[in-house]
mmCIF file of C-alpha atoms in Angstrom:
data_model
loop_
_atom_site.group_PDB
_atom_site.id
_atom_site.type_symbol
_atom_site.label_atom_id
_atom_site.label_comp_id
_atom_site.label_asym_id
_atom_site.label_seq_id
_atom_site.Cartn_x
_atom_site.Cartn_y
_atom_site.Cartn_z
ATOM 1 C CA MET A 1 0.000 0.000 0.000
ATOM 2 C CA THR A 2 1.414 3.361 -0.920
ATOM 3 C CA THR A 3 0.177 6.612 0.538
ATOM 4 C CA GLY A 4 2.047 9.172 -1.528
ATOM 5 C CA LEU A 5 3.705 10.648 1.555
ATOM 6 C CA PRO A 6 7.246 9.453 2.272
ATOM 7 C CA VAL A 7 7.495 7.219 5.317
ATOM 8 C CA SER A 8 9.626 9.638 7.327
ATOM 9 C CA THR A 9 7.040 12.401 6.832
ATOM 10 C CA ILE A 10 4.328 10.114 8.199
ATOM 11 C CA LEU A 11 6.591 9.376 11.153
ATOM 12 C CA LEU A 12 7.193 13.101 11.674
ATOM 13 C CA ILE A 13 3.465 13.848 11.665
ATOM 14 C CA THR A 14 2.802 11.003 14.114
ATOM 15 C CA GLY A 15 5.552 12.182 16.420
ATOM 16 C CA PHE A 16 4.438 15.802 16.361
ATOM 17 C CA ALA A 17 0.832 14.742 16.952
ATOM 18 C CA LEU A 18 1.906 12.734 20.005
ATOM 19 C CA ALA A 19 3.913 15.729 21.244
ATOM 20 C CA LEU A 20 0.860 17.979 20.891
ATOM 21 C CA ILE A 21 -1.320 15.473 22.751
ATOM 22 C CA GLY A 22 1.299 15.378 25.479
ATOM 23 C CA ILE A 23 1.450 19.178 25.791
ATOM 24 C CA TRP A 24 -2.352 19.355 25.904
ATOM 25 C CA GLY A 25 -2.463 16.635 28.553
ATOM 26 C CA MET A 26 0.225 18.280 30.675
ATOM 27 C CA LEU A 27 -1.447 21.682 30.645
ATOM 28 C CA THR A 28 -5.109 20.742 31.069
ATOM 29 C CA HIS A 29 -5.034 17.962 33.650
ATOM 30 C CA ARG A 30 -4.813 18.789 37.349
ATOM 31 C CA ASN A 31 -3.774 15.333 38.531
ATOM 32 C CA ILE A 32 -0.007 14.990 38.902
ATOM 33 C CA LEU A 33 0.065 11.437 37.567
ATOM 34 C CA ARG A 34 -1.757 12.543 34.426
ATOM 35 C CA ILE A 35 0.707 15.388 33.993
ATOM 36 C CA ILE A 36 3.551 12.877 34.185
ATOM 37 C CA ILE A 37 1.818 10.668 31.634
ATOM 38 C CA GLY A 38 1.456 13.722 29.394
ATOM 39 C CA PHE A 39 5.181 14.341 29.681
ATOM 40 C CA ALA A 40 5.940 10.728 28.772
ATOM 41 C CA VAL A 41 3.677 10.943 25.704
ATOM 42 C CA MET A 42 5.348 14.186 24.578
ATOM 43 C CA ASP A 43 8.759 12.613 25.122
ATOM 44 C CA THR A 44 7.870 9.601 22.996
ATOM 45 C CA GLY A 45 6.564 11.851 20.242
ATOM 46 C CA LEU A 46 9.776 13.856 20.153
ATOM 47 C CA HIS A 47 11.833 10.643 20.028
ATOM 48 C CA LEU A 48 9.836 9.591 16.985
ATOM 49 C CA VAL A 49 10.532 12.966 15.388
ATOM 50 C CA MET A 50 14.261 12.647 16.044
ATOM 51 C CA VAL A 51 14.431 9.152 14.591
ATOM 52 C CA ALA A 52 12.410 10.259 11.570
ATOM 53 C CA THR A 53 14.870 13.023 10.677
ATOM 54 C CA GLY A 54 17.598 10.433 10.232
ATOM 55 C CA TYR A 55 15.772 8.433 7.598
ATOM 56 C CA ILE A 56 17.173 8.306 4.095
ATOM 57 C CA THR A 57 15.052 7.256 1.146
ATOM 58 C CA ALA A 58 15.130 3.462 0.793
ATOM 59 C CA GLY A 59 17.763 3.295 3.535
ATOM 60 C CA THR A 60 18.379 0.436 5.908
ATOM 61 C CA ALA A 61 19.736 0.041 9.438
ATOM 62 C CA PRO A 62 23.411 1.029 9.713
ATOM 63 C CA ILE A 63 24.547 -2.473 10.674
ATOM 64 C CA LEU A 64 27.046 -4.124 8.370
ATOM 65 C CA ASP A 65 26.337 -7.756 7.582
ATOM 66 C CA VAL A 66 25.705 -9.996 4.582
ATOM 67 C CA ALA A 67 22.983 -7.691 3.319
ATOM 68 C CA LEU A 68 24.981 -4.472 3.681
ATOM 69 C CA SER A 69 28.655 -4.519 2.701
ATOM 70 C CA PRO A 70 31.047 -1.782 3.911
ATOM 71 C CA ALA A 71 31.335 -0.422 0.377
ATOM 72 C CA ASP A 72 27.553 -0.256 0.102
ATOM 73 C CA ALA A 73 26.968 1.348 3.483
ATOM 74 C CA PRO A 74 27.521 5.036 2.587
ATOM 75 C CA HIS A 75 24.772 4.826 -0.033
ATOM 76 C CA ARG A 76 22.216 2.642 1.694
ATOM 77 C CA ALA A 77 22.583 3.126 5.455
ATOM 78 C CA ILE A 78 20.390 5.639 7.291
ATOM 79 C CA ASP A 79 21.902 8.463 9.323
ATOM 80 C CA PRO A 80 23.127 6.779 12.558
ATOM 81 C CA ILE A 81 23.545 9.989 14.584
ATOM 82 C CA PRO A 82 19.855 10.649 15.416
ATOM 83 C CA SER A 83 19.460 6.998 16.402
ATOM 84 C CA ALA A 84 22.430 7.232 18.749
ATOM 85 C CA LEU A 85 21.101 10.480 20.203
ATOM 86 C CA VAL A 86 17.662 8.961 20.747
ATOM 87 C CA VAL A 87 19.188 6.185 22.868
ATOM 88 C CA THR A 88 20.532 8.929 25.122
ATOM 89 C CA ALA A 89 17.248 10.829 25.007
ATOM 90 C CA ILE A 90 15.246 7.759 26.022
ATOM 91 C CA VAL A 91 17.474 7.160 29.036
ATOM 92 C CA ILE A 92 17.247 10.803 30.101
ATOM 93 C CA GLY A 93 13.457 10.749 29.599
ATOM 94 C CA LEU A 94 13.228 7.661 31.790
ATOM 95 C CA SER A 95 15.359 9.352 34.446
ATOM 96 C CA VAL A 96 13.196 12.479 34.476
ATOM 97 C CA THR A 97 10.024 10.389 34.656
ATOM 98 C CA ALA A 98 11.423 8.352 37.548
ATOM 99 C CA VAL A 99 12.307 11.474 39.533
ATOM 100 C CA MET A 100 8.893 13.007 38.818
ATOM 101 C CA LEU A 101 7.141 9.844 40.029
ATOM 102 C CA ALA A 102 9.248 9.838 43.189
ATOM 103 C CA TYR A 103 8.243 13.459 43.828
ATOM 104 C CA ALA A 104 4.610 12.531 43.180
ATOM 105 C CA ILE A 105 4.844 9.868 45.875
ATOM 106 C CA ARG A 106 6.335 12.392 48.307
ATOM 107 C CA LEU A 107 3.670 14.974 47.518
ATOM 108 C CA TYR A 108 0.945 12.400 48.018
ATOM 109 C CA ALA A 109 2.456 11.457 51.363
ATOM 110 C CA ALA A 110 2.439 15.111 52.412
ATOM 111 C CA LYS A 111 -1.111 16.081 51.430
ATOM 112 C CA LYS A 112 -2.902 12.780 50.731
ATOM 113 C CA THR A 113 -3.961 14.107 47.360
ATOM 114 C CA LEU A 114 -2.479 14.200 43.870
ATOM 115 C CA SER A 115 -4.362 17.257 42.669
ATOM 116 C CA ILE A 116 -1.946 20.028 41.794
ATOM 117 C CA ASP A 117 -4.435 22.625 43.108
ATOM 118 C CA ALA A 118 -3.725 21.450 46.652
ATOM 119 C CA PHE A 119 -0.084 22.494 46.486
ATOM 120 C CA THR A 120 -0.270 26.244 46.883
ATOM 121 C CA GLU A 121 2.895 26.934 48.888
ATOM 122 C CA SER A 122 5.132 27.540 45.893
ATOM 123 C CA LYS A 123 2.504 29.467 43.955
ATOM 124 C CA TRP A 124 3.426 33.088 43.443
ATOM 125 C CA MET B 1 -12.754 27.129 30.923
ATOM 126 C CA MET B 2 -10.539 30.174 30.373
ATOM 127 C CA ARG B 3 -7.509 28.027 30.998
ATOM 128 C CA HIS B 4 -8.625 25.465 28.427
ATOM 129 C CA ILE B 5 -8.987 28.166 25.786
ATOM 130 C CA LEU B 6 -5.476 29.448 26.535
ATOM 131 C CA VAL B 7 -4.074 25.933 26.372
ATOM 132 C CA ALA B 8 -5.913 25.324 23.102
ATOM 133 C CA ILE B 9 -4.353 28.465 21.625
ATOM 134 C CA LEU B 10 -0.899 27.380 22.818
ATOM 135 C CA VAL B 11 -1.294 23.879 21.399
ATOM 136 C CA LEU B 12 -2.545 25.393 18.155
ATOM 137 C CA LEU B 13 0.543 27.593 17.926
ATOM 138 C CA PHE B 14 2.790 24.603 18.600
ATOM 139 C CA GLY B 15 0.838 22.758 15.939
ATOM 140 C CA LEU B 16 1.537 25.593 13.515
ATOM 141 C CA ILE B 17 5.271 25.410 14.267
ATOM 142 C CA PHE B 18 5.251 21.654 13.806
ATOM 143 C CA ALA B 19 3.218 21.930 10.604
ATOM 144 C CA ARG B 20 5.732 24.397 9.185
ATOM 145 C CA MET B 21 8.539 22.005 10.117
ATOM 146 C CA VAL B 22 6.799 19.060 8.462
ATOM 147 C CA GLY B 23 6.029 21.202 5.408
ATOM 148 C CA GLY B 24 9.641 22.286 5.065
ATOM 149 C CA TYR B 25 11.018 18.805 5.615
ATOM 150 C CA VAL B 26 12.471 16.960 2.664
ATOM 151 C CA GLU B 27 13.451 13.358 3.109
ATOM 152 C CA LEU B 28 17.212 13.007 2.763
ATOM 153 C CA ASP B 29 18.522 11.009 -0.162
ATOM 154 C CA ALA B 30 22.166 10.988 0.939
ATOM 155 C CA LEU B 31 23.969 10.990 4.263
ATOM 156 C CA ARG B 32 24.990 14.237 5.911
ATOM 157 C CA PRO B 33 28.790 14.769 5.859
ATOM 158 C CA LEU B 34 29.332 13.884 9.539
ATOM 159 C CA ALA B 35 27.188 10.754 9.240
ATOM 160 C CA LEU B 36 29.042 9.774 6.064
ATOM 161 C CA ASP B 37 32.295 10.128 7.959
ATOM 162 C CA TYR B 38 31.061 7.914 10.790
ATOM 163 C CA VAL B 39 29.611 5.290 8.445
ATOM 164 C CA THR B 40 32.806 4.983 6.419
ATOM 165 C CA ARG B 41 35.231 5.213 9.327
ATOM 166 C CA ALA B 42 33.563 3.152 12.049
ATOM 167 C CA PRO B 43 33.967 -0.283 10.406
ATOM 168 C CA VAL B 44 37.573 0.433 9.429
ATOM 169 C CA GLU B 45 38.800 2.201 12.569
ATOM 170 C CA LEU B 46 36.781 0.423 15.249
ATOM 171 C CA GLY B 47 35.761 -2.836 13.599
ATOM 172 C CA THR B 48 32.126 -2.525 14.702
ATOM 173 C CA PRO B 49 29.522 -3.695 12.211
ATOM 174 C CA ASN B 50 26.917 -1.809 14.265
ATOM 175 C CA ILE B 51 27.789 1.810 13.571
ATOM 176 C CA ILE B 52 25.387 3.166 16.195
ATOM 177 C CA THR B 53 27.250 1.290 18.925
ATOM 178 C CA GLY B 54 30.503 2.704 17.583
ATOM 179 C CA ILE B 55 29.124 6.225 17.829
ATOM 180 C CA LEU B 56 27.617 5.680 21.271
ATOM 181 C CA ILE B 57 30.644 4.081 22.883
ATOM 182 C CA THR B 58 33.560 5.689 21.070
ATOM 183 C CA TYR B 59 32.852 8.837 19.081
ATOM 184 C CA ARG B 60 30.293 10.047 21.594
ATOM 185 C CA GLY B 61 31.661 8.036 24.497
ATOM 186 C CA PHE B 62 31.827 11.035 26.756
ATOM 187 C CA ASP B 63 28.091 11.612 26.312
ATOM 188 C CA THR B 64 27.462 8.003 27.262
ATOM 189 C CA LEU B 65 29.578 8.419 30.382
ATOM 190 C CA GLY B 66 27.522 11.474 31.297
ATOM 191 C CA GLU B 67 24.330 9.554 30.633
ATOM 192 C CA VAL B 68 25.434 6.786 32.963
ATOM 193 C CA ALA B 69 26.232 9.451 35.561
ATOM 194 C CA VAL B 70 22.706 10.864 35.153
ATOM 195 C CA LEU B 71 21.244 7.401 35.657
ATOM 196 C CA PHE B 72 23.356 6.977 38.785
ATOM 197 C CA MET B 73 22.165 10.316 40.146
ATOM 198 C CA VAL B 74 18.558 9.334 39.450
ATOM 199 C CA ALA B 75 18.969 6.083 41.352
ATOM 200 C CA ALA B 76 20.476 8.041 44.238
ATOM 201 C CA SER B 77 17.852 10.790 44.236
ATOM 202 C CA VAL B 78 14.948 8.346 43.976
ATOM 203 C CA GLY B 79 16.425 6.539 46.944
ATOM 204 C CA LEU B 80 16.679 9.819 48.843
ATOM 205 C CA LEU B 81 13.128 10.863 47.972
ATOM 206 C CA LEU B 82 11.502 7.546 48.781
ATOM 207 C CA LYS B 83 13.471 6.923 51.964
ATOM 208 C CA LYS B 84 11.235 5.706 54.747
ATOM 209 C CA ASP B 85 10.631 8.307 57.440
ATOM 210 C CA ASP B 86 10.974 7.579 61.155
ATOM 211 C CA GLY B 87 7.573 9.034 61.835
ATOM 212 C CA LYS B 88 5.441 12.131 61.667
ATOM 213 C CA ALA B 89 7.842 14.175 63.802
ATOM 214 C CA SER B 90 10.572 14.161 61.193
ATOM 215 C CA VAL B 91 8.167 15.296 58.474
ATOM 216 C CA ALA B 92 6.916 18.178 60.592
ATOM 217 C CA LYS B 93 10.499 19.129 61.426
ATOM 218 C CA VAL B 94 11.461 19.121 57.772
ATOM 219 C CA SER B 95 8.544 21.342 56.780
ATOM 220 C CA SER B 96 9.177 23.847 59.593
ATOM 221 C CA ASP B 97 12.908 23.828 58.773
ATOM 222 C CA LYS B 98 12.093 24.624 55.179
ATOM 223 C CA VAL B 99 9.999 27.599 56.154
ATOM 224 C CA THR B 100 12.507 28.966 58.678
ATOM 225 C CA GLY B 101 15.139 28.603 56.009
ATOM 226 C CA GLU B 102 13.276 31.195 53.997
ATOM 227 C CA LYS B 103 13.820 33.691 56.831
ATOM 228 C CA THR B 104 10.583 35.536 56.232
ATOM 229 C CA ALA B 105 8.200 36.343 59.066
ATOM 230 C CA ALA B 106 8.292 34.961 62.587
ATOM 231 C CA ALA B 107 4.669 33.967 62.254
ATOM 232 C CA LYS B 108 5.441 31.515 59.518
ATOM 233 C CA PRO B 109 6.917 28.649 61.569
ATOM 234 C CA VAL B 110 3.842 28.696 63.790
ATOM 235 C CA LEU B 111 1.678 28.580 60.720
ATOM 236 C CA ALA B 112 3.735 25.758 59.325
ATOM 237 C CA ARG B 113 3.528 23.914 62.593
ATOM 238 C CA THR B 114 -0.231 24.214 62.698
ATOM 239 C CA GLU B 115 -0.352 23.204 59.083
ATOM 240 C CA ALA B 116 1.848 20.233 59.831
ATOM 241 C CA ALA B 117 -0.341 19.359 62.802
ATOM 242 C CA ARG B 118 -3.418 19.534 60.617
ATOM 243 C CA ALA B 119 -1.718 17.374 58.013
ATOM 244 C CA ALA B 120 -0.716 14.927 60.718
ATOM 245 C CA ALA B 121 -4.285 14.777 61.996
ATOM 246 C CA ALA B 122 -5.584 14.214 58.483
ATOM 247 C CA ARG B 123 -2.970 11.534 57.988
ATOM 248 C CA ALA B 124 -3.937 9.805 61.209
ATOM 249 C CA ALA B 125 -7.581 9.824 60.140
ATOM 250 C CA ALA B 126 -6.650 8.467 56.736
ATOM 251 C CA ALA B 127 -4.487 5.805 58.361
ATOM 252 C CA LYS B 128 -7.403 4.796 60.556
ATOM 253 C CA ALA B 129 -9.669 4.527 57.544
ATOM 254 C CA ASN B 130 -6.982 2.597 55.735
ATOM 255 C CA ALA B 131 -6.542 0.238 58.662
ATOM 256 C CA SER B 132 -10.242 -0.536 58.779
ATOM 257 C CA ALA B 133 -10.268 -1.050 55.023
ATOM 258 C CA ARG B 134 -7.280 -3.336 55.341
ATOM 259 C CA ALA B 135 -9.009 -5.285 58.088
ATOM 260 C CA VAL B 136 -11.916 -5.830 55.712
ATOM 261 C CA THR B 137 -9.636 -6.919 52.899
ATOM 262 C CA THR B 138 -7.638 -9.225 55.141
ATOM 263 C CA GLY B 139 -10.917 -10.687 56.292
ATOM 264 C CA THR B 140 -11.996 -11.373 52.738
ATOM 265 C CA MET B 141 -8.504 -12.610 51.943
ATOM 266 C CA ALA B 142 -8.653 -15.026 54.839
ATOM 267 C CA VAL B 143 -12.034 -16.244 53.654
ATOM 268 C CA LYS B 144 -10.736 -16.595 50.126
ATOM 269 C CA SER B 145 -7.605 -18.432 51.177
ATOM 270 C CA ALA B 146 -9.606 -20.685 53.451
ATOM 271 C CA ARG B 147 -11.902 -21.473 50.545
ATOM 272 C CA GLY B 148 -8.951 -22.129 48.273
ATOM 273 C CA ALA B 149 -7.345 -24.238 51.004
ATOM 274 C CA GLU B 150 -4.160 -22.257 50.428
ATOM 275 C CA PRO B 151 -2.216 -21.579 53.603
ATOM 276 C CA VAL B 152 -1.115 -17.978 54.103
ATOM 277 C CA GLU B 153 2.555 -17.842 54.968
ATOM 278 C CA ASP B 154 2.750 -14.756 57.168
ATOM 279 C CA GLU B 155 0.944 -11.525 57.887
ATOM 280 C CA GLU B 156 2.876 -9.494 55.344
ATOM 281 C CA THR B 157 1.788 -11.573 52.390
ATOM 282 C CA ALA B 158 -1.735 -11.791 53.760
ATOM 283 C CA SER B 159 -2.283 -8.045 53.380
ATOM 284 C CA GLN B 160 -1.231 -8.183 49.741
ATOM 285 C CA ARG B 161 -2.972 -10.087 47.027
ATOM 286 C CA GLU B 162 -1.152 -13.262 46.113
ATOM 287 C CA PRO B 163 -0.026 -13.501 42.491
ATOM 288 C CA SER B 164 -2.038 -15.980 40.528
ATOM 289 C CA GLU B 165 -0.856 -19.411 39.493
ATOM 290 C CA ILE B 166 -0.420 -18.226 35.901
ATOM 291 C CA VAL B 167 1.898 -15.375 36.909
ATOM 292 C CA ARG B 168 4.029 -17.589 39.145
ATOM 293 C CA THR B 169 4.396 -20.443 36.652
ATOM 294 C CA GLY B 170 4.868 -18.046 33.754
ATOM 295 C CA THR B 171 7.642 -16.303 35.660
ATOM 296 C CA GLU B 172 9.433 -19.580 36.281
ATOM 297 C CA VAL B 173 9.335 -20.366 32.573
ATOM 298 C CA LEU B 174 10.085 -16.880 31.245
ATOM 299 C CA LEU B 175 12.642 -15.541 33.716
ATOM 300 C CA PRO B 176 15.661 -17.579 32.509
ATOM 301 C CA LEU B 177 14.731 -16.763 28.926
ATOM 302 C CA ILE B 178 14.488 -13.041 29.658
ATOM 303 C CA PHE B 179 17.833 -12.949 31.463
ATOM 304 C CA THR B 180 19.509 -14.978 28.693
ATOM 305 C CA PHE B 181 18.050 -12.692 26.064
ATOM 306 C CA GLY B 182 19.225 -9.645 27.998
ATOM 307 C CA ALA B 183 22.763 -11.050 28.197
ATOM 308 C CA TYR B 184 22.643 -11.868 24.480
ATOM 309 C CA VAL B 185 21.558 -8.349 23.579
ATOM 310 C CA ILE B 186 24.291 -6.873 25.802
ATOM 311 C CA VAL B 187 27.198 -8.892 24.389
ATOM 312 C CA ASN B 188 26.021 -8.610 20.785
ATOM 313 C CA GLY B 189 25.870 -4.844 20.898
ATOM 314 C CA HIS B 190 28.859 -4.406 18.601
ATOM 315 C CA LEU B 191 27.588 -6.918 16.009
ATOM 316 C CA SER B 192 23.871 -6.361 15.740
ATOM 317 C CA ALA B 193 21.053 -4.229 17.069
ATOM 318 C CA GLY B 194 21.485 -3.994 20.824
ATOM 319 C CA GLY B 195 24.000 -2.853 23.386
ATOM 320 C CA GLY B 196 24.402 -2.115 27.056
ATOM 321 C CA PHE B 197 21.411 0.156 27.588
ATOM 322 C CA GLN B 198 18.954 -2.009 25.699
ATOM 323 C CA GLY B 199 20.122 -5.262 27.267
ATOM 324 C CA GLY B 200 20.220 -3.684 30.719
ATOM 325 C CA ALA B 201 16.613 -2.574 30.297
ATOM 326 C CA ILE B 202 15.632 -6.135 29.315
ATOM 327 C CA VAL B 203 17.370 -7.552 32.404
ATOM 328 C CA ALA B 204 15.606 -4.966 34.577
ATOM 329 C CA SER B 205 12.252 -5.942 33.045
ATOM 330 C CA GLY B 206 13.022 -9.525 34.099
ATOM 331 C CA VAL B 207 13.729 -8.297 37.627
ATOM 332 C CA MET B 208 10.409 -6.463 37.577
ATOM 333 C CA LEU B 209 8.573 -9.645 36.566
ATOM 334 C CA MET B 210 10.328 -11.482 39.386
ATOM 335 C CA LEU B 211 9.246 -8.857 41.923
ATOM 336 C CA LEU B 212 5.669 -8.976 40.619
ATOM 337 C CA SER B 213 5.447 -12.722 40.985
ATOM 338 C CA ARG B 214 6.949 -12.728 44.504
ATOM 339 C CA PRO B 215 5.801 -9.585 46.307
ATOM 340 C CA GLY B 216 7.447 -10.597 49.571
ATOM 341 C CA MET B 217 10.883 -10.934 48.024
ATOM 342 C CA LYS B 218 13.698 -8.663 49.174
ATOM 343 C CA LEU B 219 16.118 -7.479 46.525
ATOM 344 C CA ASN B 220 19.716 -7.222 47.719
ATOM 345 C CA VAL B 221 20.057 -3.502 47.017
ATOM 346 C CA ALA B 222 23.434 -3.206 48.746
ATOM 347 C CA LEU B 223 25.002 -5.865 46.517
ATOM 348 C CA LEU B 224 23.458 -4.304 43.406
ATOM 349 C CA SER B 225 24.843 -0.905 44.406
ATOM 350 C CA ILE B 226 28.329 -2.373 44.822
ATOM 351 C CA VAL B 227 28.067 -4.143 41.458
ATOM 352 C CA GLU B 228 27.010 -0.997 39.651
ATOM 353 C CA SER B 229 29.643 1.124 41.367
ATOM 354 C CA PHE B 230 32.378 -1.276 40.297
ATOM 355 C CA ALA B 231 30.999 -1.389 36.759
ATOM 356 C CA GLY B 232 31.186 2.405 36.666
ATOM 357 C CA VAL B 233 34.733 2.433 38.055
ATOM 358 C CA PHE B 234 35.883 -0.150 35.504
ATOM 359 C CA TYR B 235 34.219 1.862 32.739
ATOM 360 C CA VAL B 236 36.216 4.964 33.679
ATOM 361 C CA CYS B 237 39.373 2.824 34.050
ATOM 362 C CA LEU B 238 38.905 1.519 30.499
ATOM 363 C CA GLY B 239 38.505 5.111 29.362
ATOM 364 C CA ILE B 240 41.795 6.063 31.045
ATOM 365 C CA LEU B 241 43.493 2.987 29.533
ATOM 366 C CA GLY B 242 42.373 4.294 26.161
ATOM 367 C CA LEU B 243 43.910 7.641 27.028
ATOM 368 C CA VAL B 244 47.232 6.018 27.948
ATOM 369 C CA LEU B 245 47.520 3.252 25.356
ATOM 370 C CA ALA B 246 45.505 4.574 22.405
ATOM 371 C CA GLY B 247 44.313 7.831 20.917
ATOM 372 C CA GLY B 248 42.288 9.388 23.732
ATOM 373 C CA PHE B 249 39.809 9.027 26.581
ATOM 374 C CA LEU B 250 37.424 6.084 25.939
ATOM 375 C CA ASP B 251 39.327 5.048 22.799
ATOM 376 C CA PRO B 252 38.686 1.282 22.613
ATOM 377 C CA ARG B 253 41.545 0.537 20.223
ATOM 378 C CA PHE B 254 44.075 -0.516 22.841
ATOM 379 C CA LEU B 255 42.813 -4.070 22.325
ATOM 380 C CA PRO B 256 43.160 -5.733 18.892
ATOM 381 C CA ILE B 257 40.387 -4.868 16.486
ATOM 382 C CA GLY B 258 40.124 -8.352 14.984
ATOM 383 C CA THR B 259 38.043 -9.258 11.964
ATOM 384 C CA LEU B 260 34.873 -7.347 11.189
ATOM 385 C CA GLY B 261 31.846 -9.286 12.403
ATOM 386 C CA ALA B 262 33.641 -11.757 14.672
ATOM 387 C CA PHE B 263 32.330 -12.134 18.225
ATOM 388 C CA ILE B 264 35.654 -11.142 19.793
ATOM 389 C CA SER B 265 36.477 -8.008 17.846
ATOM 390 C CA ALA B 266 36.156 -4.231 17.913
ATOM 391 C CA GLY B 267 38.748 -3.678 20.621
ATOM 392 C CA ALA B 268 37.317 -2.853 24.038
ATOM 393 C CA ILE B 269 33.799 -2.064 22.781
ATOM 394 C CA PRO B 270 32.262 -5.416 23.879
ATOM 395 C CA ILE B 271 33.783 -5.017 27.357
ATOM 396 C CA ILE B 272 32.495 -1.464 27.712
ATOM 397 C CA SER B 273 29.130 -2.635 26.415
ATOM 398 C CA ALA B 274 28.996 -5.450 28.974
ATOM 399 C CA LEU B 275 29.941 -3.067 31.793
ATOM 400 C CA LEU B 276 27.242 -0.649 30.652
ATOM 401 C CA GLY B 277 24.730 -3.493 30.549
ATOM 402 C CA ILE B 278 25.575 -4.602 34.082
ATOM 403 C CA LYS B 279 25.445 -1.030 35.354
ATOM 404 C CA VAL B 280 22.157 -0.143 33.679
ATOM 405 C CA GLY B 281 20.534 -3.441 34.668
ATOM 406 C CA ALA B 282 21.572 -3.062 38.315
ATOM 407 C CA GLU B 283 20.595 0.611 38.434
ATOM 408 C CA LEU B 284 17.148 0.093 36.915
ATOM 409 C CA SER B 285 16.548 -2.853 39.261
ATOM 410 C CA VAL B 286 17.412 -0.642 42.228
ATOM 411 C CA ILE B 287 15.047 2.065 40.958
ATOM 412 C CA ILE B 288 12.238 -0.484 40.509
ATOM 413 C CA ASP B 289 12.845 -1.811 44.007
ATOM 414 C CA ARG B 290 12.780 1.695 45.502
ATOM 415 C CA PHE B 291 9.370 2.353 43.969
ATOM 416 C CA ARG B 292 8.014 -0.886 45.383
ATOM 417 C CA SER B 293 8.033 0.096 49.055
#
């Protein structure tokens, strides 16, 4: 099935759509857990965008084996740099999510609620 | 309602930015110069068939070291945040300390103390409600276990729901496979898709399954911390060895490169990959265990 759009453009649109959903979720929900979920969705969307920018028309994974000889690689391999950066980005996203969840647990222990409206001390 | 309209406008503006980016995007039909350099040089210089691993561990090795440091800090800070308190007194002390630290008005600590007292009262009430709820659930649990003729081992497991037969048996079957697969992904990082981070995450998912199937189990966090600390130390030592014996910090070429595609090849990359895998697996397991409390 062909859709006319190149595959990386479809991936870009999907990623940006996920990022928008995440931003919407983060800003409209008042429950801290939902805000964290919104962040995770936005993060995933941006990872998709980063991976998509590395795609090269009719390219393949930059792993040399029987199907991809070293002489062939410069013409057929996709850009490996965004993929390598996304590995880092995923780990950092996981770290940020873990710290946010730990803070959520602490906040719940302090006020017995997860609604962000209950935490007014640091509101200016 | 007002807030939703504002958020809608903001999301719309972001959407416009993204739409412009998608509209201006043209799919590449050749590699960018830097990527071309990496793709042509990595197999020759480093002997890694997997170019992404070459970039992660060698060309951008310093980034990876920083990433591992971030992961370490997260494990430490999650441990600090989720540390069990001695009681309500310490919480109240912390909150009043925080307010006095601001050095604002003298009335504030009193306010904080009353606030803390109110919070403590609310917590006590909640705890009471919880206790009664737990009594009900333990009652039903006891009834259920009596009906199932399944002896309850101790009080701690009685308050939690026992994992089902399917989960326990499935864990016994799947756990060795998951750990083996994780080890395979870790040591094949230089040959095929995989590497330390990915394999470490797989190992940690196995640990998570294990903890789900045996809720009463205690993970040896101290041992895991020692293991991950030593993995980190060895990682830095390998980096310094590269500095002394080869071209620079984290240069893996002080070991023979070998033939492209062989299992023992690519200099020190498989060793660094294995160390990363151990470190990430141990760290993620510790984080999972901290959240379990």
